[in-house]
Short mmCIF file of C-alpha atoms in Angstrom, two decimals:
data_model
loop_
_atom_site.label_atom_id
_atom_site.label_comp_id
_atom_site.label_asym_id
_atom_site.label_seq_id
_atom_site.Cartn_x
_atom_site.Cartn_y
_atom_site.Cartn_z
CA MET A 1 1.21 -36.57 115.23
CA LYS A 2 1.98 -33.53 116.68
CA ALA A 3 4.10 -35.14 119.69
CA LYS A 4 6.21 -36.87 116.88
CA VAL A 5 6.97 -34.00 114.69
CA LEU A 6 8.01 -32.33 117.90
CA MET A 7 9.92 -35.57 119.59
CA ALA A 8 11.62 -35.44 115.62
CA ALA A 9 12.30 -31.70 115.68
CA SER A 10 14.18 -32.43 119.19
CA ALA A 11 16.19 -35.50 118.37
CA SER A 12 16.97 -33.43 115.06
CA ALA A 13 17.98 -30.29 117.63
CA SER A 14 20.17 -32.88 119.69
CA ARG A 15 22.80 -34.27 116.64
CA MET A 16 22.42 -30.84 115.84
CA THR A 17 23.85 -29.97 119.18
CA ALA A 18 26.37 -32.60 119.42
CA SER A 19 27.59 -32.23 115.65
CA LEU A 20 28.79 -28.50 116.09
CA PHE A 21 29.86 -29.19 120.51
CA ALA A 22 32.51 -32.16 118.60
CA LEU A 23 33.69 -28.80 116.17
CA LEU A 24 33.68 -26.27 118.41
CA ALA A 25 35.55 -29.19 120.80
CA LEU A 26 38.00 -29.42 118.36
CA SER A 27 38.49 -25.97 117.13
CA PHE A 28 39.40 -25.20 121.29
CA LEU A 29 42.38 -28.08 120.89
CA PHE A 30 43.65 -25.99 117.44
CA VAL A 31 43.30 -22.65 119.22
CA ALA A 32 45.27 -24.24 122.89
CA THR A 33 48.33 -25.04 120.41
CA PHE A 34 48.43 -21.24 118.53
CA VAL A 35 48.40 -19.43 121.88
CA GLN A 36 51.08 -21.99 122.78
CA ASN A 37 53.09 -21.49 119.65
CA SER A 38 51.54 -18.23 118.82
CA GLN A 39 54.88 -16.64 117.54
CA ALA A 40 55.64 -19.07 115.11
CA ILE A 41 52.29 -19.20 113.53
CA GLU A 42 53.26 -18.73 109.59
CA ILE A 43 50.16 -16.60 107.43
CA GLN A 44 50.78 -18.02 103.84
CA GLU A 45 49.05 -15.89 100.94
CA VAL A 46 47.21 -17.98 98.45
CA LYS A 47 46.58 -16.67 95.47
CA SER A 48 44.09 -19.58 93.22
CA PRO A 49 44.46 -19.73 89.31
CA GLY A 50 41.03 -17.53 88.85
CA GLY A 51 43.20 -14.62 90.84
CA ILE A 52 40.90 -15.62 94.21
CA THR A 53 43.56 -14.24 97.30
CA ALA A 54 42.94 -15.71 101.07
CA TRP A 55 45.31 -15.80 103.76
CA LEU A 56 45.76 -19.44 105.49
CA VAL A 57 47.35 -21.13 108.91
CA GLU A 58 48.21 -24.05 107.74
CA ASP A 59 47.57 -26.68 110.86
CA TYR A 60 46.81 -30.04 111.10
CA THR A 61 46.53 -30.42 114.58
CA VAL A 62 42.96 -31.05 114.68
CA PRO A 63 41.04 -32.50 111.64
CA ILE A 64 39.20 -29.43 111.01
CA ILE A 65 38.58 -26.33 108.39
CA ALA A 66 37.41 -22.77 109.39
CA LEU A 67 37.12 -19.99 106.55
CA ASN A 68 35.69 -16.54 107.12
CA PHE A 69 35.13 -14.36 104.26
CA ALA A 70 34.35 -10.60 103.44
CA PHE A 71 32.48 -8.44 100.62
CA ALA A 72 32.25 -4.75 101.12
CA GLY A 73 28.96 -3.36 101.55
CA GLY A 74 27.04 -3.89 104.60
CA SER A 75 23.62 -2.19 105.61
CA SER A 76 25.10 1.66 104.74
CA GLN A 77 24.29 -0.08 101.50
CA ASP A 78 20.82 0.19 101.91
CA SER A 79 18.66 2.59 100.80
CA ASP A 80 16.48 4.44 102.58
CA ALA A 81 13.18 2.35 101.28
CA LYS A 82 14.88 -1.04 101.51
CA LEU A 83 15.89 -0.63 104.84
CA GLY A 84 17.06 -3.96 106.30
CA VAL A 85 17.65 -5.54 103.08
CA THR A 86 21.58 -6.51 103.43
CA ASN A 87 20.22 -7.46 107.41
CA LEU A 88 17.66 -9.93 105.69
CA LEU A 89 19.98 -11.00 102.90
CA SER A 90 22.23 -12.62 105.89
CA THR A 91 19.54 -14.72 106.78
CA MET A 92 18.42 -16.13 103.82
CA LEU A 93 21.67 -18.01 102.29
CA ASP A 94 20.99 -20.88 104.37
CA GLU A 95 17.67 -21.22 103.51
CA GLY A 96 18.05 -22.82 100.58
CA ALA A 97 20.22 -23.09 97.65
CA GLY A 98 20.61 -24.88 94.57
CA ASP A 99 18.91 -28.00 94.09
CA LEU A 100 18.62 -28.06 97.44
CA ASP A 101 14.89 -26.13 99.68
CA SER A 102 15.19 -24.68 103.22
CA GLN A 103 14.42 -27.95 104.70
CA ALA A 104 16.95 -30.03 102.99
CA PHE A 105 19.84 -27.31 103.11
CA GLN A 106 19.52 -27.33 106.37
CA GLY A 107 19.50 -31.54 106.80
CA ARG A 108 22.54 -31.49 104.57
CA LEU A 109 24.31 -28.70 107.13
CA GLU A 110 23.58 -30.87 109.70
CA ASP A 111 24.06 -34.43 107.81
CA LEU A 112 27.99 -32.71 107.17
CA THR A 113 28.53 -31.64 110.78
CA MET A 114 29.40 -28.34 109.55
CA SER A 115 28.29 -24.89 110.34
CA LEU A 116 27.27 -21.96 107.91
CA SER A 117 26.36 -18.57 109.02
CA PHE A 118 26.30 -15.08 107.46
CA SER A 119 25.90 -11.51 108.97
CA SER A 120 26.44 -7.96 107.93
CA GLY A 121 27.77 -4.86 109.89
CA ARG A 122 28.35 -1.04 108.11
CA ASP A 123 30.75 -1.40 106.00
CA PHE A 124 31.00 -4.63 105.68
CA PHE A 125 28.63 -8.67 104.90
CA TYR A 126 30.33 -11.47 106.25
CA GLY A 127 30.59 -15.36 105.92
CA SER A 128 31.38 -17.78 108.46
CA PHE A 129 32.04 -21.71 107.63
CA GLN A 130 33.76 -24.05 109.80
CA SER A 131 34.19 -28.41 108.31
CA LEU A 132 35.37 -31.37 109.32
CA GLN A 133 38.37 -32.13 107.10
CA ALA A 134 36.93 -35.88 105.74
CA ASN A 135 33.66 -33.89 104.42
CA LYS A 136 35.01 -30.77 102.94
CA ASP A 137 34.58 -31.71 99.39
CA HIS A 138 30.97 -32.06 100.36
CA THR A 139 30.85 -29.17 102.49
CA PHE A 140 33.12 -26.14 100.51
CA GLU A 141 30.08 -27.36 97.99
CA MET A 142 27.50 -26.40 100.31
CA LEU A 143 29.37 -23.52 100.21
CA ARG A 144 29.20 -22.97 96.82
CA LEU A 145 25.87 -22.74 96.62
CA ALA A 146 24.67 -20.66 99.48
CA VAL A 147 27.03 -18.45 97.74
CA ASN A 148 26.51 -18.75 94.24
CA GLU A 149 23.10 -20.20 94.31
CA PRO A 150 20.82 -18.58 96.67
CA ARG A 151 16.87 -19.50 96.22
CA PHE A 152 14.89 -17.11 97.86
CA ASP A 153 11.97 -19.35 98.19
CA ASN A 154 8.34 -17.29 99.72
CA ASP A 155 8.01 -19.38 102.75
CA PRO A 156 11.30 -19.00 104.16
CA LEU A 157 11.82 -15.23 103.12
CA GLU A 158 8.22 -14.45 104.99
CA ARG A 159 9.28 -16.79 107.97
CA MET A 160 12.91 -14.35 108.37
CA LYS A 161 11.02 -11.15 107.60
CA ALA A 162 8.35 -12.49 110.82
CA GLN A 163 11.89 -13.18 112.87
CA THR A 164 13.36 -9.71 111.50
CA ILE A 165 10.17 -7.68 112.35
CA SER A 166 9.47 -9.88 115.99
CA GLY A 167 13.57 -9.18 116.37
CA ILE A 168 12.73 -5.13 116.05
CA ARG A 169 9.43 -5.61 118.16
CA ARG A 170 11.01 -6.32 120.47
CA SER A 171 14.20 -4.00 120.49
CA LEU A 172 11.69 -1.08 120.70
CA LYS A 173 11.28 -2.39 124.39
CA ARG A 174 14.82 -2.57 125.25
CA PRO A 175 15.81 0.83 126.79
CA ASP A 176 19.48 -0.33 125.84
CA ALA A 177 18.48 -0.55 121.81
CA LEU A 178 16.81 2.42 122.23
CA ALA A 179 19.32 4.60 122.96
CA GLY A 180 21.78 2.72 120.29
CA LEU A 181 19.12 3.44 118.30
CA ASN A 182 18.84 7.09 119.25
CA LEU A 183 22.64 6.88 119.28
CA SER A 184 22.99 6.83 115.97
CA LYS A 185 19.99 8.51 114.36
CA THR A 186 21.83 11.88 116.55
CA ILE A 187 25.55 11.27 115.68
CA PHE A 188 25.15 10.68 112.50
CA PRO A 189 22.12 13.03 111.28
CA ASP A 190 21.02 12.55 107.09
CA HIS A 191 24.38 9.79 106.68
CA PRO A 192 24.04 5.92 106.30
CA TYR A 193 25.39 5.89 109.33
CA GLY A 194 22.90 7.02 111.28
CA ARG A 195 19.76 4.72 109.91
CA PRO A 196 19.04 1.27 111.59
CA SER A 197 20.64 -1.46 110.44
CA ARG A 198 17.64 -3.66 110.27
CA GLY A 199 15.46 -1.93 109.04
CA THR A 200 12.32 -0.87 110.45
CA GLU A 201 8.61 -3.08 110.39
CA ASP A 202 7.54 -1.06 107.77
CA THR A 203 10.66 -1.09 105.14
CA VAL A 204 11.36 -4.92 106.46
CA ALA A 205 7.51 -5.90 105.61
CA LYS A 206 7.86 -4.67 101.99
CA LEU A 207 11.09 -6.74 101.07
CA THR A 208 11.03 -9.11 98.08
CA SER A 209 12.88 -11.48 97.31
CA ASP A 210 13.73 -8.92 93.81
CA ASP A 211 15.01 -6.89 96.63
CA LEU A 212 17.68 -9.82 97.67
CA LYS A 213 18.95 -10.37 94.56
CA THR A 214 19.83 -7.11 93.63
CA GLN A 215 21.28 -6.29 97.10
CA ARG A 216 23.74 -9.32 96.50
CA ALA A 217 24.64 -8.80 92.93
CA LYS A 218 25.74 -5.11 94.53
CA ILE A 219 27.89 -6.34 97.13
CA PHE A 220 29.23 -10.27 96.24
CA ALA A 221 32.27 -9.35 94.12
CA LYS A 222 35.88 -10.08 93.88
CA ASP A 223 37.32 -7.24 93.84
CA SER A 224 36.15 -6.53 97.77
CA LEU A 225 36.89 -9.52 98.33
CA LYS A 226 39.00 -11.43 101.16
CA ILE A 227 39.16 -14.64 102.96
CA GLY A 228 40.61 -15.92 106.17
CA VAL A 229 41.61 -19.78 106.15
CA VAL A 230 42.35 -21.75 109.35
CA GLY A 231 43.28 -25.21 109.76
CA ALA A 232 43.66 -28.85 108.00
CA ILE A 233 43.82 -27.87 103.94
CA SER A 234 47.09 -27.07 102.01
CA ALA A 235 47.58 -24.20 100.37
CA ASP A 236 47.06 -26.26 97.01
CA GLU A 237 43.97 -27.35 97.95
CA LEU A 238 42.76 -24.10 99.44
CA ALA A 239 43.70 -22.85 95.73
CA SER A 240 41.21 -25.41 94.16
CA VAL A 241 38.76 -24.29 96.46
CA LEU A 242 38.76 -20.34 96.22
CA ASP A 243 37.88 -21.09 92.60
CA LYS A 244 34.96 -24.01 93.05
CA VAL A 245 33.74 -21.59 95.53
CA PHE A 246 34.13 -17.51 94.55
CA ALA A 247 36.15 -17.46 90.81
CA ASN A 248 32.26 -17.39 89.46
CA LEU A 249 31.30 -13.90 91.31
CA PRO A 250 31.25 -11.19 88.85
CA GLU A 251 34.88 -9.19 89.15
CA ASN A 252 33.49 -5.90 90.28
CA GLY A 253 30.71 -4.78 92.78
CA ASP A 254 28.44 -1.94 92.22
CA LEU A 255 28.28 0.29 95.50
CA VAL A 256 27.03 2.98 96.35
CA ALA A 257 29.82 5.50 97.20
CA ILE A 258 29.38 6.36 100.79
CA PRO A 259 30.28 10.02 102.10
CA ASN A 260 33.05 10.77 105.24
CA VAL A 261 31.70 12.08 108.19
CA GLU A 262 32.31 13.62 111.72
CA PRO A 263 29.92 12.45 114.54
CA VAL A 264 27.60 15.13 115.69
CA THR A 265 28.65 16.12 119.41
CA ASP A 266 27.22 18.29 122.06
CA LYS A 267 24.06 16.66 122.15
CA ALA A 268 21.71 15.55 124.83
CA VAL A 269 19.05 13.92 123.84
CA HIS A 270 16.49 11.91 126.48
CA VAL A 271 13.89 9.50 125.86
CA ASP A 272 10.91 9.25 128.13
CA PHE A 273 10.70 4.76 129.07
CA GLU A 274 9.08 3.42 132.21
CA SER A 275 12.08 2.06 133.22
CA PRO A 276 13.67 1.12 136.76
CA GLN A 277 17.14 1.81 135.79
CA THR A 278 18.29 5.01 132.83
CA SER A 279 20.35 3.59 129.72
CA ILE A 280 23.32 5.79 129.33
CA GLN A 281 25.35 5.60 125.75
CA PHE A 282 27.74 8.46 124.83
CA ALA A 283 29.87 9.04 121.22
CA LEU A 284 32.79 11.74 120.79
CA PRO A 285 34.79 11.26 117.61
CA GLY A 286 38.09 9.16 117.63
CA TYR A 287 40.90 7.86 115.48
CA GLU A 288 40.61 6.44 112.06
CA ARG A 289 42.13 2.91 111.91
CA HIS A 290 45.36 3.78 109.80
CA ASP A 291 45.80 6.96 111.75
CA PRO A 292 49.14 6.63 113.37
CA LYS A 293 48.07 8.22 116.85
CA PHE A 294 45.33 5.53 116.76
CA MET A 295 47.27 3.39 119.30
CA SER A 296 48.02 5.79 121.39
CA ALA A 297 44.18 6.29 121.48
CA PHE A 298 43.55 1.91 121.62
CA VAL A 299 46.26 2.17 125.00
CA MET A 300 44.80 5.43 126.68
CA ASN A 301 41.04 4.15 126.01
CA HIS A 302 41.82 0.97 127.99
CA ILE A 303 42.33 3.16 131.11
CA LEU A 304 39.86 5.30 130.25
CA GLY A 305 37.21 2.67 130.01
CA GLY A 306 38.04 0.06 128.11
CA GLY A 307 39.70 -1.81 130.72
CA SER A 308 36.36 -3.13 132.79
CA PHE A 309 37.55 -3.65 136.02
CA SER A 310 40.87 -1.66 135.97
CA SER A 311 39.15 1.47 134.40
CA TRP A 312 38.83 4.68 135.30
CA LEU A 313 35.09 4.54 134.18
CA TYR A 314 34.49 1.40 136.64
CA ASP A 315 36.82 2.67 139.75
CA GLU A 316 34.73 6.15 140.02
CA ILE A 317 31.37 4.60 138.67
CA ARG A 318 30.97 0.98 140.13
CA GLU A 319 33.74 0.55 142.52
CA GLN A 320 33.35 4.30 144.76
CA ARG A 321 29.85 4.54 143.97
CA GLY A 322 28.26 1.84 143.17
CA LEU A 323 25.80 3.90 140.40
CA ALA A 324 26.40 0.83 137.95
CA TYR A 325 26.95 -3.07 137.42
CA SER A 326 29.52 -1.94 134.35
CA VAL A 327 30.44 0.71 132.46
CA GLY A 328 32.55 1.24 129.20
CA SER A 329 33.95 2.80 126.62
CA TYR A 330 34.99 2.01 123.07
CA LEU A 331 36.89 2.93 119.84
CA VAL A 332 34.82 1.91 116.78
CA PRO A 333 37.12 2.75 113.70
CA TYR A 334 34.26 3.07 110.83
CA LYS A 335 35.32 2.81 107.37
CA HIS A 336 33.70 6.45 106.73
CA ALA A 337 33.71 7.53 110.46
CA ALA A 338 36.12 6.97 113.49
CA LEU A 339 33.99 6.99 117.09
CA LEU A 340 34.96 7.19 120.94
CA MET A 341 31.55 5.75 122.60
CA GLY A 342 30.72 3.76 125.83
CA SER A 343 27.34 3.23 127.81
CA THR A 344 26.21 2.15 131.11
CA GLY A 345 23.06 2.29 133.23
CA THR A 346 21.78 3.18 136.49
CA ARG A 347 18.90 4.48 138.71
CA SER A 348 16.98 7.24 137.13
CA ASP A 349 17.72 9.62 139.49
CA LYS A 350 21.58 9.13 139.57
CA ALA A 351 21.53 9.04 135.56
CA GLY A 352 22.99 12.70 135.59
CA GLU A 353 25.85 11.90 138.49
CA ALA A 354 26.97 8.91 136.43
CA ILE A 355 27.08 11.87 133.00
CA ASP A 356 28.74 14.28 135.02
CA ILE A 357 31.54 11.69 135.72
CA ILE A 358 32.02 10.28 132.51
CA LYS A 359 32.29 13.89 131.26
CA LYS A 360 34.84 15.11 134.37
CA GLN A 361 37.23 11.45 133.59
CA MET A 362 37.54 12.94 130.28
CA VAL A 363 38.96 15.96 131.45
CA ARG A 364 41.26 13.91 133.62
CA MET A 365 42.81 12.38 131.44
CA ALA A 366 43.07 15.78 128.86
CA GLN A 367 44.22 17.59 131.53
CA THR A 368 46.48 15.17 133.61
CA GLY A 369 46.70 11.71 131.70
CA PRO A 370 47.46 8.47 133.21
CA THR A 371 50.12 8.01 135.94
CA PRO A 372 53.92 5.68 134.09
CA ALA A 373 52.21 3.18 136.79
CA GLU A 374 48.85 2.85 134.93
CA LEU A 375 50.15 3.05 131.46
CA GLU A 376 52.63 0.16 132.08
CA GLU A 377 49.76 -1.85 133.92
CA ALA A 378 47.35 -1.09 130.82
CA LYS A 379 49.80 -2.23 128.29
CA SER A 380 51.36 -5.17 130.12
CA TYR A 381 47.24 -5.98 130.04
CA LEU A 382 46.81 -5.64 126.45
CA THR A 383 50.27 -7.63 125.23
CA GLY A 384 49.89 -10.05 127.58
CA ASN A 385 45.94 -11.29 126.39
CA TYR A 386 46.68 -10.27 122.78
CA ALA A 387 46.79 -13.90 121.93
CA LEU A 388 43.53 -14.64 124.18
CA ASN A 389 41.18 -13.25 121.42
CA PHE A 390 42.16 -15.89 119.43
CA ASP A 391 39.20 -17.77 120.89
CA SER A 392 38.32 -20.29 118.76
CA SER A 393 39.54 -21.66 114.92
CA SER A 394 37.11 -19.65 113.50
CA SER A 395 37.92 -16.42 115.60
CA ILE A 396 41.39 -16.76 114.08
CA ALA A 397 40.22 -17.15 110.41
CA ARG A 398 37.63 -13.93 111.56
CA GLN A 399 40.91 -12.16 112.48
CA LEU A 400 42.62 -13.04 109.75
CA THR A 401 39.55 -11.42 107.53
CA GLY A 402 39.17 -8.06 109.45
CA ILE A 403 42.80 -7.95 109.38
CA GLN A 404 42.55 -7.84 105.51
CA THR A 405 39.54 -5.73 105.54
CA GLN A 406 41.65 -2.58 108.17
CA GLU A 407 43.77 -3.32 105.67
CA LEU A 408 46.70 -3.46 108.46
CA GLY A 409 49.03 -6.01 106.79
CA ILE A 410 49.87 -9.49 106.75
CA ASP A 411 52.37 -8.70 109.18
CA TYR A 412 50.04 -7.15 111.47
CA ILE A 413 50.35 -9.76 114.53
CA ASP A 414 53.73 -10.41 115.20
CA LYS A 415 54.01 -6.26 115.11
CA ARG A 416 51.01 -5.60 117.06
CA ASN A 417 52.44 -6.10 120.54
CA ASP A 418 55.38 -3.55 119.65
CA MET A 419 52.94 -1.13 118.34
CA VAL A 420 51.45 -1.30 121.79
CA GLU A 421 54.64 -1.36 123.55
CA ALA A 422 55.89 2.23 121.63
CA VAL A 423 52.87 3.79 123.32
CA THR A 424 54.19 6.62 125.14
CA LEU A 425 52.74 8.99 127.80
CA GLU A 426 53.27 11.83 125.70
CA GLY A 427 51.54 10.48 122.64
CA VAL A 428 48.36 9.14 125.42
CA ARG A 429 48.71 12.95 126.58
CA GLU A 430 48.75 14.02 122.83
CA VAL A 431 45.60 12.15 121.85
CA SER A 432 43.56 12.68 125.28
CA GLN A 433 43.96 16.11 124.81
CA ASP A 434 43.18 16.29 121.08
CA MET A 435 39.60 14.21 122.14
CA PHE A 436 38.29 16.14 124.91
CA ASP A 437 39.95 18.66 125.52
CA GLY A 438 37.11 21.40 124.43
CA ILE A 439 34.57 18.85 123.07
CA GLU A 440 31.74 17.72 124.48
CA PRO A 441 30.47 14.50 123.93
CA THR A 442 27.00 13.51 122.56
CA PHE A 443 25.18 12.01 125.22
CA VAL A 444 21.42 9.72 125.00
CA THR A 445 19.55 8.12 128.00
CA VAL A 446 16.72 6.26 127.76
CA GLY A 447 14.40 5.59 131.24
CA LYS A 448 11.99 7.84 133.28
CA PRO A 449 12.66 11.79 132.59
CA LEU A 450 16.10 13.09 134.59
CA ASN A 451 16.10 15.33 137.40
#
């Protein structure tokens, strides 16, 4: 009997893999067309009779529909006693809904050749859906059930809690994960951003179905809903779908106000950990997404550490000294804080040297900035590779949703490369001085004691 069960599970997994592979193949076919014709892409704003708004890229090149949505309110909405509840909620919405228990719901997803997933960030709760056009009536009903009628049955809840706790335990054995947890706690003390988004073993173990229902009721509301849709569906059809899936949600959420916060700088935290390598992470204040200087900071960071093989940090740490396999930095514009963050890993006896190099490159950027040639190379790369960020129909839908959550405007895709091209040496030098002149990053290291 056990062998038969295993064989059945294997066959089911194979069918699901084949179904998802078919969706992915169609999705990438769509992307090839999108990249070739990106200048001709039209984003429509669709408003349903019930007042639900979505952005739509209508295309019938391949018979698929991708939908992505976001509600304001991610893990920053967790209370101290309920840490991890928003993350756990994201794992439970496809574990049974309506009349379908977990097994029946998952089987129905497989039969319909659809994908459905949910996730939570610091500031938003996300949903992602992809379906064959031929199955859209049935697949949108599955989405409606997951959003409006999740069951939160005890057996799948205990299973998801066990998986989450197992993941938390594994993360505590990984130097990079430990560094990330300690960095957040250090730069955001006494703030929701400083808490572990997945919770702790203790808080997750105590979460109940009532906690999930309460958190869902706080977050799932029409006032903060943002939706992006790509594929084989008309504006009229989509308007009807929007009401079917989302119109019965409450008008307003019940979110706790999150204060704006400046990250703490000039801290050095070390966590002893038996490992051949030391994990290094750092952070300092960045620029908010709506700051007029953000794009200058974005281009500057590409030169400093965001450009992988072409960045200053990569050249100094990897190419010239062989201290690390990888090193990089990136801008993080949260809703209530703005950061420049980065990370690398090296031998414990070389960690101090790597940190010194990172600091020196920041000082170099503040004092001299890039050369004209480096700036033009960075801008050429960032504009030329922009279309490659849209690597599937689902990611295009996700981009549409992200542009809405960041309030960048429906014409952002058309304007974005011009904004990069408008960045000047003076602008890069100005943001570099603002960010690095006289400001020490906070560094967290995890590994053997530093020399």
